[in-house]
Amino acid sequence: ILNVEQSPQSLHVQEGDSTNFTCSFPSSNFYALHWYRWETAKSPEALFVMTLNGDEKKKGRISATLNTKEGYSYLYIKGSQPEDSATYLCAFYLNTGFQKLVFGTGTRLLVSP
Amino acid sequence: DTAVSQTPKYLVTQMGNDKSIKCEQNLGHDTMYWYKQDSKKFLKIMFSYNNKELIINETVPNRFSPKSPDKAHLNLHINSLELGDSAVYFCASSQVPGRTEAFFGQGTRLTVV
């Protein structure tokens, strides 16, 4: 069974705080790791697709790093804003057997003004 | 202009009925998917279609059948609905599975009574 684990499960921060979440995935047969942002009552939207060990990607105040050898990725949000409140999902692409994106349960972020 | 659209957004139906959920994408993607959001909020893949060929069929009951009239459409047909089928179903598409992001529809909340 392939496990993609995210921590923490939920996080409550104040506006202006910087925060980070972790995604752990199998370190063997790595193909790609995705990060998605999922606001309540909307559909998941892609933030990053990461494929190379050591990848670091950035979109505005959000950035992500990737370590495929040890099987983890970090997502950072600098200076959190209330509009950043959402669930952040990571997904590991399994490229063997039944190829598919395997999603973690997400980290639910709440940013208070 | 919605990239991935699915209808209906809400569907309430009685046990034993047969229903369909439609999905269309205007992105020109080759691969489309159906995901189910389970009671624990996990997104789990049900089906994947690439150029009208089924390439993944997870362990879902054969009461669920994807139907793809063309590359831009992947409809989900469900026979003999059961209470346990109540969930949110998401359609998605991507150009290169794993290497490129998945675009999701807004979801269909199915309630079986």
PDB file of C-alpha atoms in Angstrom:
ATOM      1  CA  ILE A   1       0.000   0.000   0.000  1.00  0.00           C
ATOM      2  CA  LEU A   2       1.437   3.329  -1.039  1.00  0.00           C
ATOM      3  CA  ASN A   3       1.174   5.991   1.658  1.00  0.00           C
ATOM      4  CA  VAL A   4       1.426   9.703   1.124  1.00  0.00           C
ATOM      5  CA  GLU A   5       1.402  11.427   4.477  1.00  0.00           C
ATOM      6  CA  GLN A   6       1.010  15.079   5.232  1.00  0.00           C
ATOM      7  CA  SER A   7       1.607  16.945   8.444  1.00  0.00           C
ATOM      8  CA  PRO A   8       0.278  18.703  10.272  1.00  0.00           C
ATOM      9  CA  GLN A   9      -3.327  17.744   9.633  1.00  0.00           C
ATOM     10  CA  SER A  10      -4.425  21.300  10.376  1.00  0.00           C
ATOM     11  CA  LEU A  11      -2.817  24.598  11.210  1.00  0.00           C
ATOM     12  CA  HIS A  12      -4.132  27.892  12.491  1.00  0.00           C
ATOM     13  CA  VAL A  13      -1.880  30.933  12.124  1.00  0.00           C
ATOM     14  CA  GLN A  14      -2.186  34.683  12.329  1.00  0.00           C
ATOM     15  CA  GLU A  15      -1.995  36.954   9.332  1.00  0.00           C
ATOM     16  CA  GLY A  16       1.631  37.724   8.570  1.00  0.00           C
ATOM     17  CA  ASP A  17       2.983  34.463  10.016  1.00  0.00           C
ATOM     18  CA  SER A  18       5.104  32.255   7.824  1.00  0.00           C
ATOM     19  CA  THR A  19       4.350  28.560   7.865  1.00  0.00           C
ATOM     20  CA  ASN A  20       5.328  25.279   6.304  1.00  0.00           C
ATOM     21  CA  PHE A  21       3.889  21.812   5.796  1.00  0.00           C
ATOM     22  CA  THR A  22       5.432  18.434   5.084  1.00  0.00           C
ATOM     23  CA  CYS A  23       4.583  15.734   2.583  1.00  0.00           C
ATOM     24  CA  SER A  24       6.205  12.296   2.938  1.00  0.00           C
ATOM     25  CA  PHE A  25       6.162   9.761   0.139  1.00  0.00           C
ATOM     26  CA  PRO A  26       7.970   6.574  -0.928  1.00  0.00           C
ATOM     27  CA  SER A  27      11.551   7.317  -1.943  1.00  0.00           C
ATOM     28  CA  SER A  28      11.737   4.494  -4.487  1.00  0.00           C
ATOM     29  CA  ASN A  29      10.537   4.731  -8.092  1.00  0.00           C
ATOM     30  CA  PHE A  30      10.013   8.480  -7.881  1.00  0.00           C
ATOM     31  CA  TYR A  31       8.381  10.067 -10.911  1.00  0.00           C
ATOM     32  CA  ALA A  32       6.652  13.275  -9.855  1.00  0.00           C
ATOM     33  CA  LEU A  33       5.147  15.080  -6.893  1.00  0.00           C
ATOM     34  CA  HIS A  34       2.288  17.548  -7.150  1.00  0.00           C
ATOM     35  CA  TRP A  35       1.014  20.214  -4.771  1.00  0.00           C
ATOM     36  CA  TYR A  36      -2.566  21.444  -4.974  1.00  0.00           C
ATOM     37  CA  ARG A  37      -4.503  24.150  -3.184  1.00  0.00           C
ATOM     38  CA  TRP A  38      -8.124  23.328  -2.401  1.00  0.00           C
ATOM     39  CA  GLU A  39     -10.467  26.014  -1.174  1.00  0.00           C
ATOM     40  CA  THR A  40     -13.758  25.063   0.404  1.00  0.00           C
ATOM     41  CA  ALA A  41     -16.549  24.546  -2.148  1.00  0.00           C
ATOM     42  CA  LYS A  42     -14.107  24.802  -5.033  1.00  0.00           C
ATOM     43  CA  SER A  43     -11.973  22.335  -6.949  1.00  0.00           C
ATOM     44  CA  PRO A  44      -8.290  21.587  -6.316  1.00  0.00           C
ATOM     45  CA  GLU A  45      -5.924  23.869  -8.217  1.00  0.00           C
ATOM     46  CA  ALA A  46      -2.353  22.959  -9.006  1.00  0.00           C
ATOM     47  CA  LEU A  47       0.456  24.887  -7.366  1.00  0.00           C
ATOM     48  CA  PHE A  48       3.518  22.919  -8.411  1.00  0.00           C
ATOM     49  CA  VAL A  49       4.604  19.818 -10.266  1.00  0.00           C
ATOM     50  CA  MET A  50       8.051  18.725  -9.118  1.00  0.00           C
ATOM     51  CA  THR A  51      10.110  16.077 -10.818  1.00  0.00           C
ATOM     52  CA  LEU A  52      13.798  16.482  -9.905  1.00  0.00           C
ATOM     53  CA  ASN A  53      15.564  15.909  -6.618  1.00  0.00           C
ATOM     54  CA  GLY A  54      16.499  19.270  -5.157  1.00  0.00           C
ATOM     55  CA  ASP A  55      13.789  21.074  -7.119  1.00  0.00           C
ATOM     56  CA  GLU A  56      12.701  24.335  -5.583  1.00  0.00           C
ATOM     57  CA  LYS A  57       9.693  26.103  -7.051  1.00  0.00           C
ATOM     58  CA  LYS A  58       8.087  29.399  -6.180  1.00  0.00           C
ATOM     59  CA  LYS A  59       4.792  31.107  -6.937  1.00  0.00           C
ATOM     60  CA  GLY A  60       4.407  34.453  -5.219  1.00  0.00           C
ATOM     61  CA  ARG A  61       4.642  33.887  -1.466  1.00  0.00           C
ATOM     62  CA  ILE A  62       4.402  30.113  -1.806  1.00  0.00           C
ATOM     63  CA  SER A  63       7.400  27.901  -2.444  1.00  0.00           C
ATOM     64  CA  ALA A  64       8.153  24.196  -2.333  1.00  0.00           C
ATOM     65  CA  THR A  65      11.223  22.000  -2.091  1.00  0.00           C
ATOM     66  CA  LEU A  66      11.719  18.373  -3.010  1.00  0.00           C
ATOM     67  CA  ASN A  67      13.972  15.624  -1.647  1.00  0.00           C
ATOM     68  CA  THR A  68      13.328  12.432  -3.572  1.00  0.00           C
ATOM     69  CA  LYS A  69      16.126  10.444  -1.903  1.00  0.00           C
ATOM     70  CA  GLU A  70      14.590  10.769   1.547  1.00  0.00           C
ATOM     71  CA  GLY A  71      11.017  11.039   0.319  1.00  0.00           C
ATOM     72  CA  TYR A  72       9.753  14.398   1.455  1.00  0.00           C
ATOM     73  CA  SER A  73       8.627  17.761   0.166  1.00  0.00           C
ATOM     74  CA  TYR A  74       8.043  20.986   2.061  1.00  0.00           C
ATOM     75  CA  LEU A  75       5.564  23.699   1.161  1.00  0.00           C
ATOM     76  CA  TYR A  76       6.269  27.152   2.572  1.00  0.00           C
ATOM     77  CA  ILE A  77       3.981  30.145   2.770  1.00  0.00           C
ATOM     78  CA  LYS A  78       5.626  33.431   3.611  1.00  0.00           C
ATOM     79  CA  GLY A  79       3.562  36.142   5.315  1.00  0.00           C
ATOM     80  CA  SER A  80       0.272  34.190   5.362  1.00  0.00           C
ATOM     81  CA  GLN A  81      -2.861  36.057   4.359  1.00  0.00           C
ATOM     82  CA  PRO A  82      -6.493  35.139   5.117  1.00  0.00           C
ATOM     83  CA  GLU A  83      -6.978  34.284   1.443  1.00  0.00           C
ATOM     84  CA  ASP A  84      -4.350  31.553   1.854  1.00  0.00           C
ATOM     85  CA  SER A  85      -6.840  29.636   3.998  1.00  0.00           C
ATOM     86  CA  ALA A  86      -7.402  26.340   2.198  1.00  0.00           C
ATOM     87  CA  THR A  87      -6.449  22.683   2.277  1.00  0.00           C
ATOM     88  CA  TYR A  88      -3.067  21.982   0.713  1.00  0.00           C
ATOM     89  CA  LEU A  89      -2.752  18.575  -0.909  1.00  0.00           C
ATOM     90  CA  CYS A  90       0.309  16.789  -2.099  1.00  0.00           C
ATOM     91  CA  ALA A  91       0.079  13.905  -4.558  1.00  0.00           C
ATOM     92  CA  PHE A  92       2.684  11.327  -5.495  1.00  0.00           C
ATOM     93  CA  TYR A  93       2.566  10.013  -9.042  1.00  0.00           C
ATOM     94  CA  LEU A  94       2.925   6.261  -9.050  1.00  0.00           C
ATOM     95  CA  ASN A  95       4.479   5.318 -12.360  1.00  0.00           C
ATOM     96  CA  THR A  96       4.511   1.555 -11.933  1.00  0.00           C
ATOM     97  CA  GLY A  97       1.665  -0.888 -12.259  1.00  0.00           C
ATOM     98  CA  PHE A  98      -1.529   1.138 -12.157  1.00  0.00           C
ATOM     99  CA  GLN A  99      -0.177   4.589 -12.868  1.00  0.00           C
ATOM    100  CA  LYS A 100      -1.995   7.246 -10.874  1.00  0.00           C
ATOM    101  CA  LEU A 101      -1.770  10.259  -8.592  1.00  0.00           C
ATOM    102  CA  VAL A 102      -1.988   9.172  -4.962  1.00  0.00           C
ATOM    103  CA  PHE A 103      -3.155  12.030  -2.779  1.00  0.00           C
ATOM    104  CA  GLY A 104      -2.360  12.719   0.845  1.00  0.00           C
ATOM    105  CA  THR A 105      -5.122  13.765   3.222  1.00  0.00           C
ATOM    106  CA  GLY A 106      -4.015  17.368   3.120  1.00  0.00           C
ATOM    107  CA  THR A 107      -3.072  20.087   5.569  1.00  0.00           C
ATOM    108  CA  ARG A 108      -5.923  22.430   6.396  1.00  0.00           C
ATOM    109  CA  LEU A 109      -4.640  25.969   6.882  1.00  0.00           C
ATOM    110  CA  LEU A 110      -6.653  28.703   8.553  1.00  0.00           C
ATOM    111  CA  VAL A 111      -5.216  32.201   8.576  1.00  0.00           C
ATOM    112  CA  SER A 112      -6.874  34.641  10.942  1.00  0.00           C
ATOM    113  CA  PRO A 113      -6.810  38.399  10.297  1.00  0.00           C
TER     114      PRO A 113
ATOM    115  CA  ASP B   1     -14.451  29.826 -19.851  1.00  0.00           C
ATOM    116  CA  THR B   2     -14.407  26.737 -17.640  1.00  0.00           C
ATOM    117  CA  ALA B   3     -11.592  24.313 -18.435  1.00  0.00           C
ATOM    118  CA  VAL B   4     -13.152  21.192 -16.887  1.00  0.00           C
ATOM    119  CA  SER B   5     -16.875  21.271 -16.302  1.00  0.00           C
ATOM    120  CA  GLN B   6     -19.076  18.602 -14.826  1.00  0.00           C
ATOM    121  CA  THR B   7     -22.812  18.425 -14.402  1.00  0.00           C
ATOM    122  CA  PRO B   8     -24.828  18.306 -12.333  1.00  0.00           C
ATOM    123  CA  LYS B   9     -23.256  19.986  -9.335  1.00  0.00           C
ATOM    124  CA  TYR B  10     -25.720  18.300  -6.972  1.00  0.00           C
ATOM    125  CA  LEU B  11     -27.570  15.047  -7.477  1.00  0.00           C
ATOM    126  CA  VAL B  12     -30.048  13.558  -5.042  1.00  0.00           C
ATOM    127  CA  THR B  13     -31.527  10.223  -5.994  1.00  0.00           C
ATOM    128  CA  GLN B  14     -33.085   7.113  -4.526  1.00  0.00           C
ATOM    129  CA  MET B  15     -31.417   3.783  -3.955  1.00  0.00           C
ATOM    130  CA  GLY B  16     -31.602   1.504  -6.934  1.00  0.00           C
ATOM    131  CA  ASN B  17     -31.713   4.257  -9.522  1.00  0.00           C
ATOM    132  CA  ASP B  18     -29.287   4.634 -12.421  1.00  0.00           C
ATOM    133  CA  LYS B  19     -27.637   8.031 -12.890  1.00  0.00           C
ATOM    134  CA  SER B  20     -24.944   9.705 -14.960  1.00  0.00           C
ATOM    135  CA  ILE B  21     -22.542  12.536 -14.259  1.00  0.00           C
ATOM    136  CA  LYS B  22     -21.164  14.347 -17.283  1.00  0.00           C
ATOM    137  CA  CYS B  23     -17.691  15.810 -17.691  1.00  0.00           C
ATOM    138  CA  GLU B  24     -16.224  17.891 -20.469  1.00  0.00           C
ATOM    139  CA  GLN B  25     -12.800  19.495 -20.860  1.00  0.00           C
ATOM    140  CA  ASN B  26     -11.853  22.141 -23.400  1.00  0.00           C
ATOM    141  CA  LEU B  27      -8.097  21.969 -22.777  1.00  0.00           C
ATOM    142  CA  GLY B  28      -7.317  19.481 -25.511  1.00  0.00           C
ATOM    143  CA  HIS B  29      -5.913  17.054 -22.945  1.00  0.00           C
ATOM    144  CA  ASP B  30      -5.435  13.421 -23.821  1.00  0.00           C
ATOM    145  CA  THR B  31      -6.166  11.981 -20.397  1.00  0.00           C
ATOM    146  CA  MET B  32      -9.249  12.336 -18.211  1.00  0.00           C
ATOM    147  CA  TYR B  33     -10.002  10.944 -14.766  1.00  0.00           C
ATOM    148  CA  TRP B  34     -12.735  10.357 -12.250  1.00  0.00           C
ATOM    149  CA  TYR B  35     -11.954  10.727  -8.557  1.00  0.00           C
ATOM    150  CA  LYS B  36     -14.099  10.024  -5.533  1.00  0.00           C
ATOM    151  CA  GLN B  37     -13.739  12.032  -2.344  1.00  0.00           C
ATOM    152  CA  ASP B  38     -14.427   9.554   0.402  1.00  0.00           C
ATOM    153  CA  SER B  39     -15.785  10.124   3.895  1.00  0.00           C
ATOM    154  CA  LYS B  40     -12.296  10.883   5.200  1.00  0.00           C
ATOM    155  CA  LYS B  41     -11.851  13.564   2.527  1.00  0.00           C
ATOM    156  CA  PHE B  42      -9.353  11.433   0.571  1.00  0.00           C
ATOM    157  CA  LEU B  43      -9.305  11.905  -3.179  1.00  0.00           C
ATOM    158  CA  LYS B  44      -9.128   8.422  -4.699  1.00  0.00           C
ATOM    159  CA  ILE B  45      -8.860   7.714  -8.377  1.00  0.00           C
ATOM    160  CA  MET B  46     -11.593   5.611  -9.914  1.00  0.00           C
ATOM    161  CA  PHE B  47     -10.843   5.662 -13.633  1.00  0.00           C
ATOM    162  CA  SER B  48      -8.405   7.094 -16.098  1.00  0.00           C
ATOM    163  CA  TYR B  49      -9.028   7.396 -19.830  1.00  0.00           C
ATOM    164  CA  ASN B  50      -6.315   8.137 -22.384  1.00  0.00           C
ATOM    165  CA  ASN B  51      -7.409   8.682 -25.961  1.00  0.00           C
ATOM    166  CA  LYS B  52     -10.664   6.865 -25.214  1.00  0.00           C
ATOM    167  CA  GLU B  53      -8.941   3.813 -23.800  1.00  0.00           C
ATOM    168  CA  LEU B  54      -9.380   2.833 -20.188  1.00  0.00           C
ATOM    169  CA  ILE B  55      -5.947   2.577 -18.648  1.00  0.00           C
ATOM    170  CA  ILE B  56      -6.819   2.435 -14.969  1.00  0.00           C
ATOM    171  CA  ASN B  57      -9.738   0.740 -13.339  1.00  0.00           C
ATOM    172  CA  GLU B  58      -9.375   0.825  -9.581  1.00  0.00           C
ATOM    173  CA  THR B  59     -11.249  -1.612  -7.401  1.00  0.00           C
ATOM    174  CA  VAL B  60     -14.578   0.055  -7.912  1.00  0.00           C
ATOM    175  CA  PRO B  61     -17.813  -1.878  -8.262  1.00  0.00           C
ATOM    176  CA  ASN B  62     -18.763  -2.710 -11.825  1.00  0.00           C
ATOM    177  CA  ARG B  63     -21.934  -0.706 -11.236  1.00  0.00           C
ATOM    178  CA  PHE B  64     -19.703   2.255 -12.097  1.00  0.00           C
ATOM    179  CA  SER B  65     -18.822   2.591 -15.754  1.00  0.00           C
ATOM    180  CA  PRO B  66     -17.006   5.423 -17.501  1.00  0.00           C
ATOM    181  CA  LYS B  67     -18.172   6.325 -20.972  1.00  0.00           C
ATOM    182  CA  SER B  68     -16.146   8.493 -23.313  1.00  0.00           C
ATOM    183  CA  PRO B  69     -17.871   9.517 -26.549  1.00  0.00           C
ATOM    184  CA  ASP B  70     -14.806  11.541 -27.576  1.00  0.00           C
ATOM    185  CA  LYS B  71     -11.518  12.851 -26.197  1.00  0.00           C
ATOM    186  CA  ALA B  72     -13.149  15.867 -24.575  1.00  0.00           C
ATOM    187  CA  HIS B  73     -15.781  13.971 -22.611  1.00  0.00           C
ATOM    188  CA  LEU B  74     -15.698  11.346 -19.882  1.00  0.00           C
ATOM    189  CA  ASN B  75     -19.052  10.599 -18.315  1.00  0.00           C
ATOM    190  CA  LEU B  76     -19.602   8.465 -15.236  1.00  0.00           C
ATOM    191  CA  HIS B  77     -22.579   6.146 -15.251  1.00  0.00           C
ATOM    192  CA  ILE B  78     -23.697   4.474 -12.056  1.00  0.00           C
ATOM    193  CA  ASN B  79     -26.207   1.598 -11.970  1.00  0.00           C
ATOM    194  CA  SER B  80     -28.280   0.470  -9.003  1.00  0.00           C
ATOM    195  CA  LEU B  81     -27.163   3.235  -6.705  1.00  0.00           C
ATOM    196  CA  GLU B  82     -26.470   2.347  -3.084  1.00  0.00           C
ATOM    197  CA  LEU B  83     -26.362   4.486   0.052  1.00  0.00           C
ATOM    198  CA  GLY B  84     -22.606   4.050   0.210  1.00  0.00           C
ATOM    199  CA  ASP B  85     -22.190   5.697  -3.174  1.00  0.00           C
ATOM    200  CA  SER B  86     -22.970   9.055  -1.588  1.00  0.00           C
ATOM    201  CA  ALA B  87     -19.857  11.173  -2.024  1.00  0.00           C
ATOM    202  CA  VAL B  88     -18.379  14.005  -4.049  1.00  0.00           C
ATOM    203  CA  TYR B  89     -17.120  12.920  -7.450  1.00  0.00           C
ATOM    204  CA  PHE B  90     -14.497  14.958  -9.311  1.00  0.00           C
ATOM    205  CA  CYS B  91     -13.598  14.834 -12.953  1.00  0.00           C
ATOM    206  CA  ALA B  92     -10.097  15.914 -13.996  1.00  0.00           C
ATOM    207  CA  SER B  93      -7.839  16.017 -17.021  1.00  0.00           C
ATOM    208  CA  SER B  94      -4.140  16.337 -17.752  1.00  0.00           C
ATOM    209  CA  GLN B  95      -1.925  16.500 -20.808  1.00  0.00           C
ATOM    210  CA  VAL B  96       0.952  14.272 -19.710  1.00  0.00           C
ATOM    211  CA  PRO B  97      -0.076  12.110 -16.724  1.00  0.00           C
ATOM    212  CA  GLY B  98       2.171  12.830 -13.760  1.00  0.00           C
ATOM    213  CA  ARG B  99       4.445  15.288 -15.514  1.00  0.00           C
ATOM    214  CA  THR B 100       1.804  17.979 -15.899  1.00  0.00           C
ATOM    215  CA  GLU B 101      -0.798  19.261 -13.495  1.00  0.00           C
ATOM    216  CA  ALA B 102      -4.295  17.889 -13.324  1.00  0.00           C
ATOM    217  CA  PHE B 103      -7.201  20.274 -13.844  1.00  0.00           C
ATOM    218  CA  PHE B 104     -10.290  19.469 -11.813  1.00  0.00           C
ATOM    219  CA  GLY B 105     -13.970  20.083 -12.319  1.00  0.00           C
ATOM    220  CA  GLN B 106     -16.007  21.634  -9.560  1.00  0.00           C
ATOM    221  CA  GLY B 107     -17.279  18.313  -8.266  1.00  0.00           C
ATOM    222  CA  THR B 108     -20.665  16.614  -8.126  1.00  0.00           C
ATOM    223  CA  ARG B 109     -22.151  15.929  -4.728  1.00  0.00           C
ATOM    224  CA  LEU B 110     -24.146  12.721  -5.030  1.00  0.00           C
ATOM    225  CA  THR B 111     -26.597  11.885  -2.267  1.00  0.00           C
ATOM    226  CA  VAL B 112     -28.368   8.557  -2.335  1.00  0.00           C
ATOM    227  CA  VAL B 113     -31.438   8.345  -0.112  1.00  0.00           C
TER     228      VAL B 113
END
